[in-house]
Amino acid sequence: MADIWLGLLSGVFFGFVIQRVGATNPGVMARAHLMLDGSIPRFMLLAVVLSAIGLWGLESAGVGRTVIHPTSLVATGLGGALFGIGWGLTGYCPGTCWAAAGEGRMDAIFAFLGGLAGAGTFAHWHESLIPALYMPTNQGQLTLDGWLGSSPLAVGVLAVGLGAGIWIVGRVWGDGEEAEATEQ
């Protein structure tokens, strides 16, 4: 029961944070996708860094657990394409969709319902799709710590790499002030 409460509180906290950084605003998301405002990509990279460090810490303490599924190139590519199309059409990813629906944004509610329909469809056809899409390009369990041979080294490389990504996004995409100035 404690796991459920921890998950619920973590989700509420994350929803609050993504709402505060503007990820529930389709205009902010559009500027991010058009590479006019780097605040959302920098936030997402920072969230990955902090999550990786936190998960590594929980696992090191014997509290957390990660289940690593095999990587399938076709299934991952197709899933990524569908995710991108959905995000591009609606302006929301699944997490921001929940938070925006909680704000009462009607477009997010329709995106949320579309996501549920897609998830239900996938769940219904999952067993049929595995042999066709997943198995032919199954690459096995691919992990950074498996390649580097050390979990702490993998966390360090991930943190430095994503930190560099945050800096690059800030330099290339800007901080959104230019986009806001041209809109006014």
Coordinates of N, CA, C and O in Angstrom, one line a residue:
M1 N 0.8 -1.2 0.0 CA 0.0 0.0 0.0 C 0.9 1.3 0.0 O 0.5 2.3 -0.6
A2 N 2.0 1.2 0.6 CA 2.9 2.3 0.7 C 3.4 2.7 -0.7 O 3.6 3.8 -1.1
D3 N 3.6 1.6 -1.6 CA 4.1 1.8 -3.0 C 3.0 2.6 -3.7 O 3.4 3.5 -4.5
I4 N 1.8 2.3 -3.5 CA 0.7 3.0 -4.2 C 0.7 4.5 -3.8 O 0.6 5.4 -4.6
W5 N 0.8 4.8 -2.5 CA 0.8 6.2 -2.0 C 2.0 6.9 -2.5 O 2.0 8.1 -2.9
L6 N 3.2 6.2 -2.5 CA 4.4 6.9 -3.0 C 4.3 7.2 -4.5 O 4.6 8.3 -5.0
G7 N 3.7 6.3 -5.3 CA 3.5 6.5 -6.7 C 2.5 7.6 -6.9 O 2.7 8.5 -7.8
L8 N 1.4 7.7 -6.2 CA 0.4 8.7 -6.3 C 1.0 10.1 -6.0 O 0.8 11.0 -6.7
L9 N 1.7 10.2 -4.8 CA 2.3 11.4 -4.5 C 3.4 11.9 -5.4 O 3.5 13.1 -5.8
S10 N 4.2 11.0 -6.0 CA 5.2 11.3 -7.0 C 4.5 11.8 -8.2 O 4.9 12.8 -8.8
G11 N 3.4 11.2 -8.6 CA 2.7 11.6 -9.8 C 2.1 13.0 -9.6 O 2.1 13.8 -10.6
V12 N 1.5 13.3 -8.5 CA 0.9 14.6 -8.2 C 2.0 15.6 -8.2 O 1.8 16.7 -8.8
F13 N 3.1 15.3 -7.6 CA 4.2 16.3 -7.6 C 4.7 16.6 -9.0 O 5.0 17.7 -9.4
F14 N 4.9 15.5 -9.8 CA 5.4 15.7 -11.1 C 4.4 16.5 -12.0 O 4.8 17.4 -12.7
G15 N 3.1 16.2 -11.8 CA 2.1 17.0 -12.5 C 2.1 18.4 -12.1 O 2.0 19.3 -13.0
F16 N 2.3 18.7 -10.8 CA 2.4 20.1 -10.4 C 3.6 20.8 -11.1 O 3.5 21.9 -11.6
V17 N 4.8 20.1 -11.1 CA 6.0 20.7 -11.7 C 5.8 20.9 -13.2 O 6.1 22.0 -13.7
I18 N 5.2 19.9 -13.9 CA 5.1 20.2 -15.4 C 4.1 21.3 -15.7 O 4.2 22.0 -16.7
Q19 N 3.1 21.4 -14.8 CA 2.2 22.6 -15.0 C 2.9 23.9 -14.7 O 2.7 24.8 -15.5
R20 N 3.7 23.9 -13.7 CA 4.4 25.2 -13.4 C 5.5 25.6 -14.4 O 5.7 26.8 -14.6
V21 N 6.1 24.6 -15.1 CA 7.1 25.0 -16.1 C 6.4 25.3 -17.5 O 7.1 25.7 -18.4
G22 N 5.1 25.1 -17.6 CA 4.4 25.5 -18.8 C 4.2 24.3 -19.7 O 3.7 24.5 -20.9
A23 N 4.5 23.1 -19.3 CA 4.4 22.0 -20.3 C 2.9 21.6 -20.5 O 2.6 20.8 -21.4
T24 N 2.0 22.2 -19.8 CA 0.6 21.9 -20.1 C 0.0 23.0 -21.0 O -1.2 22.9 -21.3
N25 N 0.8 23.9 -21.4 CA 0.3 25.0 -22.3 C 0.7 24.7 -23.7 O 1.9 24.6 -24.1
P26 N -0.3 24.4 -24.6 CA 0.1 24.1 -26.0 C 0.9 25.1 -26.7 O 1.7 24.7 -27.6
G27 N 0.8 26.4 -26.4 CA 1.6 27.4 -27.0 C 3.1 27.2 -26.7 O 4.0 27.4 -27.5
V28 N 3.3 27.0 -25.4 CA 4.7 26.8 -25.0 C 5.3 25.5 -25.6 O 6.4 25.5 -26.1
M29 N 4.5 24.5 -25.7 CA 4.9 23.2 -26.3 C 5.2 23.4 -27.8 O 6.2 22.9 -28.3
A30 N 4.3 24.2 -28.5 CA 4.6 24.5 -29.9 C 5.9 25.2 -30.1 O 6.7 24.9 -31.0
R31 N 6.2 26.2 -29.3 CA 7.4 26.9 -29.4 C 8.6 26.0 -29.1 O 9.7 26.2 -29.7
A32 N 8.4 25.0 -28.2 CA 9.5 24.1 -28.0 C 9.8 23.2 -29.2 O 10.9 23.0 -29.6
H33 N 8.7 22.7 -29.8 CA 8.8 21.9 -31.0 C 9.4 22.7 -32.2 O 10.0 22.1 -33.1
L34 N 9.1 24.0 -32.3 CA 9.6 24.8 -33.3 C 11.0 25.3 -33.0 O 11.6 26.1 -33.8
M35 N 11.6 24.8 -31.9 CA 12.9 25.2 -31.5 C 13.1 26.7 -31.2 O 14.1 27.3 -31.5
L36 N 12.0 27.3 -30.7 CA 12.0 28.7 -30.4 C 12.2 28.9 -28.9 O 12.6 30.0 -28.4
D37 N 11.9 27.9 -28.1 CA 12.0 28.0 -26.6 C 12.5 26.7 -26.1 O 11.9 25.6 -26.3
G38 N 13.6 26.7 -25.5 CA 14.3 25.5 -25.0 C 13.9 25.1 -23.5 O 14.5 24.2 -23.0
S39 N 13.0 25.9 -22.9 CA 12.7 25.6 -21.5 C 12.1 24.2 -21.3 O 12.5 23.5 -20.3
I40 N 11.2 23.7 -22.1 CA 10.6 22.4 -22.0 C 11.7 21.3 -22.2 O 11.8 20.4 -21.4
P41 N 12.4 21.3 -23.3 CA 13.4 20.3 -23.5 C 14.5 20.3 -22.4 O 14.9 19.2 -21.9
R42 N 14.9 21.4 -21.9 CA 15.8 21.5 -20.8 C 15.2 20.9 -19.5 O 15.9 20.1 -18.8
F43 N 14.0 21.2 -19.3 CA 13.3 20.6 -18.1 C 13.2 19.1 -18.3 O 13.4 18.3 -17.3
M44 N 12.9 18.6 -19.5 CA 12.7 17.1 -19.7 C 14.1 16.4 -19.5 O 14.1 15.4 -18.8
L45 N 15.2 17.0 -20.0 CA 16.5 16.4 -19.8 C 16.9 16.4 -18.3 O 17.4 15.4 -17.8
L46 N 16.6 17.5 -17.6 CA 16.9 17.6 -16.2 C 16.1 16.5 -15.4 O 16.6 15.9 -14.5
A47 N 14.8 16.3 -15.8 CA 14.0 15.3 -15.2 C 14.6 13.9 -15.3 O 14.6 13.1 -14.4
V48 N 15.1 13.6 -16.5 CA 15.7 12.3 -16.8 C 17.0 12.2 -15.9 O 17.2 11.1 -15.3
V49 N 17.8 13.2 -15.9 CA 19.0 13.2 -15.0 C 18.7 12.9 -13.6 O 19.2 12.0 -12.9
L50 N 17.7 13.7 -13.0 CA 17.4 13.5 -11.6 C 16.7 12.1 -11.4 O 16.9 11.5 -10.3
S51 N 15.9 11.7 -12.3 CA 15.3 10.4 -12.2 C 16.3 9.2 -12.2 O 16.2 8.3 -11.4
A52 N 17.3 9.3 -13.1 CA 18.3 8.3 -13.2 C 19.1 8.2 -11.9 O 19.4 7.2 -11.3
I53 N 19.5 9.4 -11.4 CA 20.2 9.4 -10.1 C 19.4 8.9 -9.0 O 19.8 8.1 -8.2
G54 N 18.1 9.3 -8.9 CA 17.2 8.9 -7.9 C 17.0 7.4 -7.9 O 17.0 6.7 -6.9
L55 N 16.8 6.9 -9.1 CA 16.5 5.4 -9.3 C 17.8 4.6 -8.9 O 17.7 3.6 -8.2
W56 N 18.9 5.1 -9.3 CA 20.2 4.4 -8.9 C 20.3 4.4 -7.4 O 20.7 3.4 -6.8
G57 N 20.0 5.5 -6.8 CA 20.1 5.6 -5.3 C 19.1 4.7 -4.6 O 19.5 4.0 -3.7
L58 N 17.9 4.6 -5.1 CA 16.9 3.7 -4.5 C 17.3 2.2 -4.7 O 17.2 1.4 -3.8
E59 N 17.8 1.9 -5.9 CA 18.3 0.5 -6.2 C 19.5 0.2 -5.3 O 19.6 -0.9 -4.8
S60 N 20.4 1.1 -5.1 CA 21.6 0.9 -4.3 C 21.2 0.7 -2.8 O 21.9 -0.1 -2.1
A61 N 20.1 1.3 -2.4 CA 19.6 1.2 -1.0 C 18.8 -0.1 -0.9 O 18.3 -0.4 0.2
G62 N 18.5 -0.8 -2.0 CA 17.7 -2.0 -2.0 C 16.2 -1.7 -1.9 O 15.4 -2.6 -1.7
V63 N 15.8 -0.5 -2.3 CA 14.4 -0.1 -2.2 C 13.8 -0.2 -3.6 O 12.6 -0.6 -3.8
G64 N 14.5 0.3 -4.6 CA 14.0 0.4 -6.0 C 14.3 -0.8 -6.8 O 15.1 -1.7 -6.4
R65 N 13.6 -1.0 -7.9 CA 13.8 -2.1 -8.8 C 13.4 -1.7 -10.2 O 12.5 -1.0 -10.4
T66 N 14.3 -2.0 -11.1 CA 14.1 -1.7 -12.5 C 13.9 -3.0 -13.3 O 14.7 -4.0 -13.1
V67 N 12.9 -3.1 -14.1 CA 12.7 -4.2 -15.0 C 13.1 -3.8 -16.4 O 12.5 -2.8 -17.0
I68 N 14.1 -4.4 -17.0 CA 14.6 -4.0 -18.3 C 14.1 -5.0 -19.3 O 14.3 -6.2 -19.3
H69 N 13.3 -4.5 -20.2 CA 12.7 -5.3 -21.3 C 13.7 -5.3 -22.5 O 14.4 -4.3 -22.7
P70 N 13.6 -6.3 -23.3 CA 14.5 -6.3 -24.5 C 14.1 -5.2 -25.5 O 12.9 -4.8 -25.5
T71 N 15.1 -4.7 -26.2 CA 14.8 -3.7 -27.2 C 14.5 -4.2 -28.5 O 15.2 -5.1 -29.1
S72 N 13.4 -3.8 -29.1 CA 13.0 -4.1 -30.5 C 13.0 -2.9 -31.3 O 12.4 -1.9 -31.1
L73 N 13.8 -2.9 -32.4 CA 14.0 -1.7 -33.3 C 12.7 -1.3 -33.9 O 12.3 -0.2 -33.9
V74 N 11.9 -2.3 -34.5 CA 10.7 -2.0 -35.2 C 9.6 -1.5 -34.2 O 9.0 -0.5 -34.4
A75 N 9.5 -2.2 -33.1 CA 8.4 -1.9 -32.2 C 8.7 -0.5 -31.5 O 7.8 0.4 -31.4
T76 N 10.0 -0.3 -31.2 CA 10.4 1.0 -30.6 C 10.2 2.1 -31.6 O 9.7 3.2 -31.3
G77 N 10.7 1.9 -32.8 CA 10.5 2.9 -33.9 C 9.1 3.2 -34.2 O 8.7 4.4 -34.3
L78 N 8.2 2.2 -34.3 CA 6.8 2.5 -34.5 C 6.2 3.2 -33.4 O 5.4 4.1 -33.5
G79 N 6.5 2.7 -32.2 CA 5.9 3.4 -31.0 C 6.4 4.8 -30.9 O 5.6 5.7 -30.6
G80 N 7.7 5.1 -31.2 CA 8.2 6.5 -31.2 C 7.5 7.3 -32.2 O 7.1 8.5 -31.9
A81 N 7.2 6.8 -33.4 CA 6.6 7.5 -34.5 C 5.1 7.8 -34.0 O 4.7 9.0 -34.2
L82 N 4.4 6.9 -33.5 CA 3.0 7.1 -33.0 C 3.0 8.1 -31.9 O 2.1 9.0 -31.9
F83 N 3.9 8.0 -31.0 CA 4.0 9.0 -29.9 C 4.3 10.4 -30.4 O 3.6 11.3 -30.0
G84 N 5.2 10.5 -31.4 CA 5.5 11.8 -32.0 C 4.3 12.4 -32.7 O 4.0 13.6 -32.7
I85 N 3.6 11.6 -33.5 CA 2.5 12.0 -34.2 C 1.4 12.5 -33.3 O 0.8 13.6 -33.5
G86 N 1.1 11.7 -32.2 CA 0.1 12.1 -31.3 C 0.5 13.4 -30.6 O -0.3 14.3 -30.4
W87 N 1.8 13.6 -30.2 CA 2.2 14.8 -29.5 C 2.1 16.0 -30.5 O 1.7 17.1 -30.1
G88 N 2.5 15.7 -31.7 CA 2.4 16.8 -32.7 C 1.0 17.3 -33.0 O 0.8 18.5 -33.2
L89 N 0.1 16.3 -33.1 CA -1.3 16.7 -33.4 C -2.0 17.3 -32.2 O -2.9 18.2 -32.4
T90 N -1.7 16.9 -31.0 CA -2.4 17.4 -29.8 C -1.7 18.4 -29.1 O -2.3 19.2 -28.3
G91 N -0.4 18.4 -29.1 CA 0.4 19.4 -28.3 C 0.7 18.8 -26.9 O 1.2 19.5 -26.1
Y92 N 0.3 17.6 -26.7 CA 0.5 17.0 -25.4 C 1.2 15.6 -25.5 O 0.9 14.8 -26.4
C93 N 2.1 15.3 -24.5 CA 2.5 13.9 -24.4 C 1.6 13.3 -23.3 O 0.8 14.0 -22.7
P94 N 1.7 12.0 -23.0 CA 0.8 11.5 -22.0 C 0.8 12.1 -20.6 O -0.2 12.4 -20.0
G95 N 2.0 12.5 -20.1 CA 2.1 13.1 -18.8 C 1.5 14.5 -18.8 O 0.7 14.8 -17.9
T96 N 1.8 15.3 -19.8 CA 1.3 16.6 -19.8 C -0.2 16.6 -20.1 O -0.9 17.5 -19.7
C97 N -0.7 15.6 -20.8 CA -2.1 15.5 -21.1 C -2.9 15.3 -19.8 O -3.9 16.0 -19.7
W98 N -2.5 14.5 -18.9 CA -3.2 14.3 -17.6 C -3.2 15.6 -16.9 O -4.2 16.0 -16.3
A99 N -2.0 16.3 -16.8 CA -2.0 17.6 -16.1 C -2.8 18.6 -16.7 O -3.5 19.4 -16.0
A100 N -2.8 18.7 -18.0 CA -3.6 19.8 -18.7 C -5.1 19.4 -18.6 O -6.0 20.3 -18.4
A101 N -5.5 18.1 -18.6 CA -6.9 17.8 -18.4 C -7.3 18.1 -17.0 O -8.4 18.6 -16.8
G102 N -6.4 18.0 -16.0 CA -6.7 18.4 -14.7 C -6.9 19.9 -14.5 O -7.6 20.4 -13.6
E103 N -6.3 20.7 -15.4 CA -6.5 22.1 -15.5 C -7.8 22.5 -16.1 O -8.3 23.6 -16.0
G104 N -8.5 21.5 -16.7 CA -9.7 21.7 -17.4 C -9.6 22.1 -18.9 O -10.6 22.5 -19.5
R105 N -8.5 21.9 -19.5 CA -8.3 22.2 -20.9 C -9.1 21.1 -21.7 O -8.8 20.0 -21.6
M106 N -10.1 21.6 -22.4 CA -10.9 20.6 -23.2 C -10.1 19.9 -24.3 O -10.4 18.7 -24.5
D107 N -9.2 20.6 -24.9 CA -8.4 19.9 -26.0 C -7.6 18.7 -25.3 O -7.4 17.7 -25.9
A108 N -7.1 18.9 -24.1 CA -6.4 17.9 -23.4 C -7.3 16.7 -23.1 O -6.8 15.6 -23.1
I109 N -8.5 17.0 -22.7 CA -9.4 15.9 -22.4 C -9.7 15.0 -23.6 O -9.7 13.8 -23.5
F110 N -9.8 15.6 -24.8 CA -10.0 14.8 -26.0 C -8.7 14.1 -26.4 O -8.7 12.9 -26.8
A111 N -7.5 14.7 -26.1 CA -6.3 14.0 -26.4 C -6.1 12.8 -25.4 O -5.7 11.8 -25.8
F112 N -6.5 13.1 -24.1 CA -6.5 12.0 -23.1 C -7.4 10.8 -23.5 O -7.0 9.7 -23.5
L113 N -8.6 11.1 -24.0 CA -9.5 10.0 -24.5 C -8.9 9.3 -25.7 O -9.0 8.1 -25.8
G114 N -8.3 10.0 -26.6 CA -7.6 9.4 -27.7 C -6.5 8.5 -27.3 O -6.3 7.4 -27.8
G115 N -5.7 8.9 -26.3 CA -4.6 8.1 -25.7 C -5.2 6.8 -25.1 O -4.6 5.8 -25.3
L116 N -6.3 7.0 -24.4 CA -6.9 5.8 -23.8 C -7.4 4.8 -24.9 O -7.2 3.6 -24.7
A117 N -8.0 5.3 -25.9 CA -8.4 4.5 -27.0 C -7.2 3.8 -27.7 O -7.3 2.6 -28.0
G118 N -6.1 4.5 -27.9 CA -4.9 3.9 -28.5 C -4.3 2.8 -27.6 O -3.9 1.8 -28.0
A119 N -4.3 3.1 -26.3 CA -3.8 2.1 -25.3 C -4.6 0.9 -25.3 O -4.1 -0.3 -25.3
G120 N -6.0 1.1 -25.3 CA -6.9 -0.1 -25.3 C -6.7 -0.9 -26.6 O -6.7 -2.1 -26.6
T121 N -6.6 -0.2 -27.7 CA -6.4 -0.9 -29.0 C -5.1 -1.7 -29.0 O -5.1 -2.9 -29.4
F122 N -4.0 -1.1 -28.5 CA -2.8 -1.8 -28.4 C -2.9 -3.0 -27.5 O -2.4 -4.1 -27.8
A123 N -3.5 -2.8 -26.3 CA -3.7 -3.9 -25.4 C -4.4 -5.1 -26.0 O -4.1 -6.3 -25.8
H124 N -5.5 -4.8 -26.8 CA -6.3 -5.8 -27.4 C -5.5 -6.6 -28.5 O -5.6 -7.8 -28.6
W125 N -4.6 -5.9 -29.2 CA -3.9 -6.6 -30.3 C -2.4 -6.9 -29.9 O -1.7 -7.5 -30.7
H126 N -2.1 -6.7 -28.6 CA -0.7 -6.9 -28.2 C -0.2 -8.3 -28.5 O 0.9 -8.5 -29.1
E127 N -0.9 -9.3 -28.2 CA -0.4 -10.7 -28.4 C -0.2 -11.0 -29.9 O 0.7 -11.8 -30.3
S128 N -1.0 -10.4 -30.8 CA -0.8 -10.6 -32.2 C 0.3 -9.8 -32.7 O 1.0 -10.2 -33.7
L129 N 0.6 -8.6 -32.1 CA 1.6 -7.7 -32.6 C 3.0 -8.2 -32.3 O 4.0 -7.9 -33.0
I130 N 3.2 -8.9 -31.2 CA 4.5 -9.4 -30.7 C 5.3 -10.1 -31.8 O 6.4 -9.8 -32.1
P131 N 4.7 -11.2 -32.4 CA 5.5 -11.9 -33.4 C 5.8 -11.1 -34.6 O 6.8 -11.2 -35.3
A132 N 4.9 -10.2 -35.0 CA 5.0 -9.4 -36.2 C 5.9 -8.2 -36.1 O 6.7 -8.0 -37.0
L133 N 5.9 -7.5 -35.0 CA 6.6 -6.3 -34.8 C 7.8 -6.4 -33.9 O 8.8 -5.7 -34.1
Y134 N 7.7 -7.2 -32.9 CA 8.6 -7.2 -31.8 C 9.8 -8.2 -32.0 O 10.9 -7.8 -31.9
M135 N 9.4 -9.4 -32.3 CA 10.4 -10.5 -32.3 C 11.4 -10.4 -33.4 O 12.6 -10.7 -33.2
P136 N 11.0 -10.0 -34.6 CA 12.0 -10.0 -35.7 C 13.3 -9.1 -35.5 O 14.3 -9.3 -36.0
T137 N 13.1 -8.0 -34.7 CA 14.2 -7.1 -34.5 C 14.6 -7.0 -33.0 O 15.1 -6.0 -32.6
N138 N 14.3 -8.0 -32.3 CA 14.6 -8.1 -30.8 C 16.1 -8.0 -30.6 O 16.8 -8.9 -31.1
Q139 N 16.6 -7.0 -30.0 CA 18.1 -6.9 -29.7 C 18.5 -7.3 -28.4 O 19.7 -7.2 -28.0
G140 N 17.6 -7.8 -27.6 CA 17.9 -8.2 -26.2 C 17.9 -7.0 -25.3 O 17.5 -5.9 -25.6
Q141 N 18.4 -7.2 -24.1 CA 18.4 -6.1 -23.1 C 19.7 -5.3 -23.3 O 20.8 -5.7 -23.1
L142 N 19.4 -4.0 -23.7 CA 20.5 -3.1 -24.0 C 20.5 -2.0 -22.9 O 19.5 -1.3 -22.7
T143 N 21.6 -1.9 -22.1 CA 21.7 -0.9 -21.1 C 23.0 -0.2 -21.1 O 24.0 -0.8 -21.5
L144 N 23.0 1.0 -20.6 CA 24.3 1.7 -20.6 C 25.3 1.1 -19.6 O 26.4 1.0 -19.9
D145 N 24.8 0.7 -18.4 CA 25.7 0.0 -17.5 C 26.2 -1.3 -18.0 O 27.3 -1.7 -17.7
G146 N 25.4 -2.0 -18.9 CA 25.9 -3.2 -19.5 C 27.0 -2.9 -20.5 O 28.0 -3.7 -20.6
W147 N 26.9 -1.9 -21.2 CA 28.0 -1.5 -22.1 C 29.2 -1.0 -21.4 O 30.3 -1.3 -21.8
L148 N 29.0 -0.2 -20.3 CA 30.2 0.3 -19.6 C 30.7 -0.6 -18.5 O 31.8 -0.4 -18.0
G149 N 29.9 -1.6 -18.1 CA 30.3 -2.5 -17.1 C 30.2 -2.0 -15.6 O 30.7 -2.6 -14.7
S150 N 29.6 -0.8 -15.4 CA 29.5 -0.2 -14.1 C 28.3 0.6 -14.0 O 28.1 1.6 -14.8
S151 N 27.5 0.4 -13.0 CA 26.3 1.2 -12.8 C 26.6 2.6 -12.4 O 26.0 3.6 -13.0
P152 N 27.5 2.9 -11.4 CA 27.8 4.2 -11.1 C 28.4 5.0 -12.3 O 28.1 6.2 -12.5
L153 N 29.3 4.3 -13.1 CA 29.8 5.0 -14.2 C 28.7 5.3 -15.3 O 28.8 6.4 -15.8
A154 N 27.8 4.5 -15.4 CA 26.7 4.7 -16.4 C 25.9 5.9 -15.9 O 25.5 6.8 -16.7
V155 N 25.6 6.0 -14.6 CA 24.8 7.2 -14.1 C 25.6 8.4 -14.3 O 25.1 9.5 -14.7
G156 N 26.9 8.4 -14.1 CA 27.8 9.6 -14.3 C 27.8 10.0 -15.8 O 27.7 11.2 -16.1
V157 N 28.0 9.0 -16.7 CA 28.0 9.3 -18.1 C 26.6 9.9 -18.5 O 26.6 10.9 -19.3
L158 N 25.6 9.3 -18.0 CA 24.2 9.8 -18.4 C 24.0 11.2 -17.8 O 23.5 12.1 -18.6
A159 N 24.4 11.5 -16.6 CA 24.3 12.8 -16.0 C 25.1 13.8 -16.8 O 24.6 14.9 -17.1
V160 N 26.3 13.5 -17.1 CA 27.2 14.5 -17.8 C 26.6 14.6 -19.3 O 26.6 15.8 -19.8
G161 N 26.3 13.6 -19.9 CA 25.8 13.6 -21.3 C 24.5 14.4 -21.4 O 24.3 15.3 -22.2
L162 N 23.6 14.2 -20.5 CA 22.3 14.9 -20.5 C 22.5 16.4 -20.0 O 21.8 17.3 -20.5
G163 N 23.4 16.6 -19.1 CA 23.8 17.9 -18.7 C 24.3 18.7 -19.9 O 24.0 19.9 -20.1
A164 N 25.2 18.1 -20.7 CA 25.7 18.7 -21.9 C 24.5 19.0 -22.8 O 24.5 20.1 -23.5
G165 N 23.6 18.1 -22.9 CA 22.4 18.3 -23.7 C 21.6 19.5 -23.3 O 21.1 20.3 -24.1
I166 N 21.4 19.7 -22.0 CA 20.7 20.8 -21.4 C 21.4 22.1 -21.9 O 20.8 23.1 -22.3
W167 N 22.7 22.1 -21.7 CA 23.5 23.3 -22.1 C 23.4 23.6 -23.6 O 23.1 24.7 -24.0
I168 N 23.5 22.5 -24.5 CA 23.4 22.7 -25.9 C 22.0 23.2 -26.3 O 21.9 24.1 -27.1
V169 N 20.9 22.6 -25.7 CA 19.6 23.1 -26.0 C 19.5 24.6 -25.7 O 18.9 25.4 -26.4
G170 N 20.0 25.0 -24.5 CA 20.0 26.4 -24.2 C 20.7 27.3 -25.1 O 20.2 28.4 -25.4
R171 N 21.8 26.8 -25.7 CA 22.6 27.6 -26.6 C 21.9 27.7 -28.0 O 21.8 28.7 -28.6
V172 N 21.4 26.5 -28.5 CA 20.8 26.4 -29.8 C 19.4 26.9 -29.9 O 19.0 27.7 -30.7
W173 N 18.6 26.5 -28.9 CA 17.2 26.8 -28.9 C 16.9 28.2 -28.2 O 15.8 28.7 -28.4
G174 N 17.7 28.6 -27.4 CA 17.5 29.9 -26.7 C 16.6 29.6 -25.5 O 16.2 28.5 -25.2
D175 N 16.3 30.7 -24.8 CA 15.5 30.5 -23.5 C 14.1 31.0 -23.7 O 13.4 31.1 -22.7
G176 N 13.6 31.3 -24.9 CA 12.3 31.7 -25.1 C 12.0 33.2 -25.1 O 11.0 33.6 -25.5
E177 N 13.0 33.9 -24.6 CA 12.8 35.4 -24.5 C 12.6 36.0 -25.9 O 11.8 36.9 -26.1
E178 N 13.4 35.4 -26.9 CA 13.3 35.9 -28.3 C 11.9 35.7 -28.8 O 11.3 36.5 -29.5
A179 N 11.4 34.5 -28.6 CA 10.1 34.1 -29.1 C 9.0 35.0 -28.5 O 8.1 35.4 -29.1
E180 N 9.1 35.2 -27.2 CA 8.1 36.0 -26.5 C 8.2 37.5 -27.0 O 7.2 38.2 -27.1
A181 N 9.4 38.0 -27.3 CA 9.6 39.3 -27.7 C 9.0 39.5 -29.1 O 8.4 40.6 -29.4
T182 N 9.1 38.5 -30.0 CA 8.6 38.6 -31.3 C 7.0 38.5 -31.4 O 6.4 39.0 -32.3
E183 N 6.5 37.8 -30.4 CA 5.0 37.7 -30.3 C 4.3 38.9 -29.9 O 3.2 39.2 -30.1
Q184 N 5.1 39.8 -29.1 CA 4.4 41.0 -28.6 C 4.4 42.2 -29.5 O 4.8 42.4 -30.5

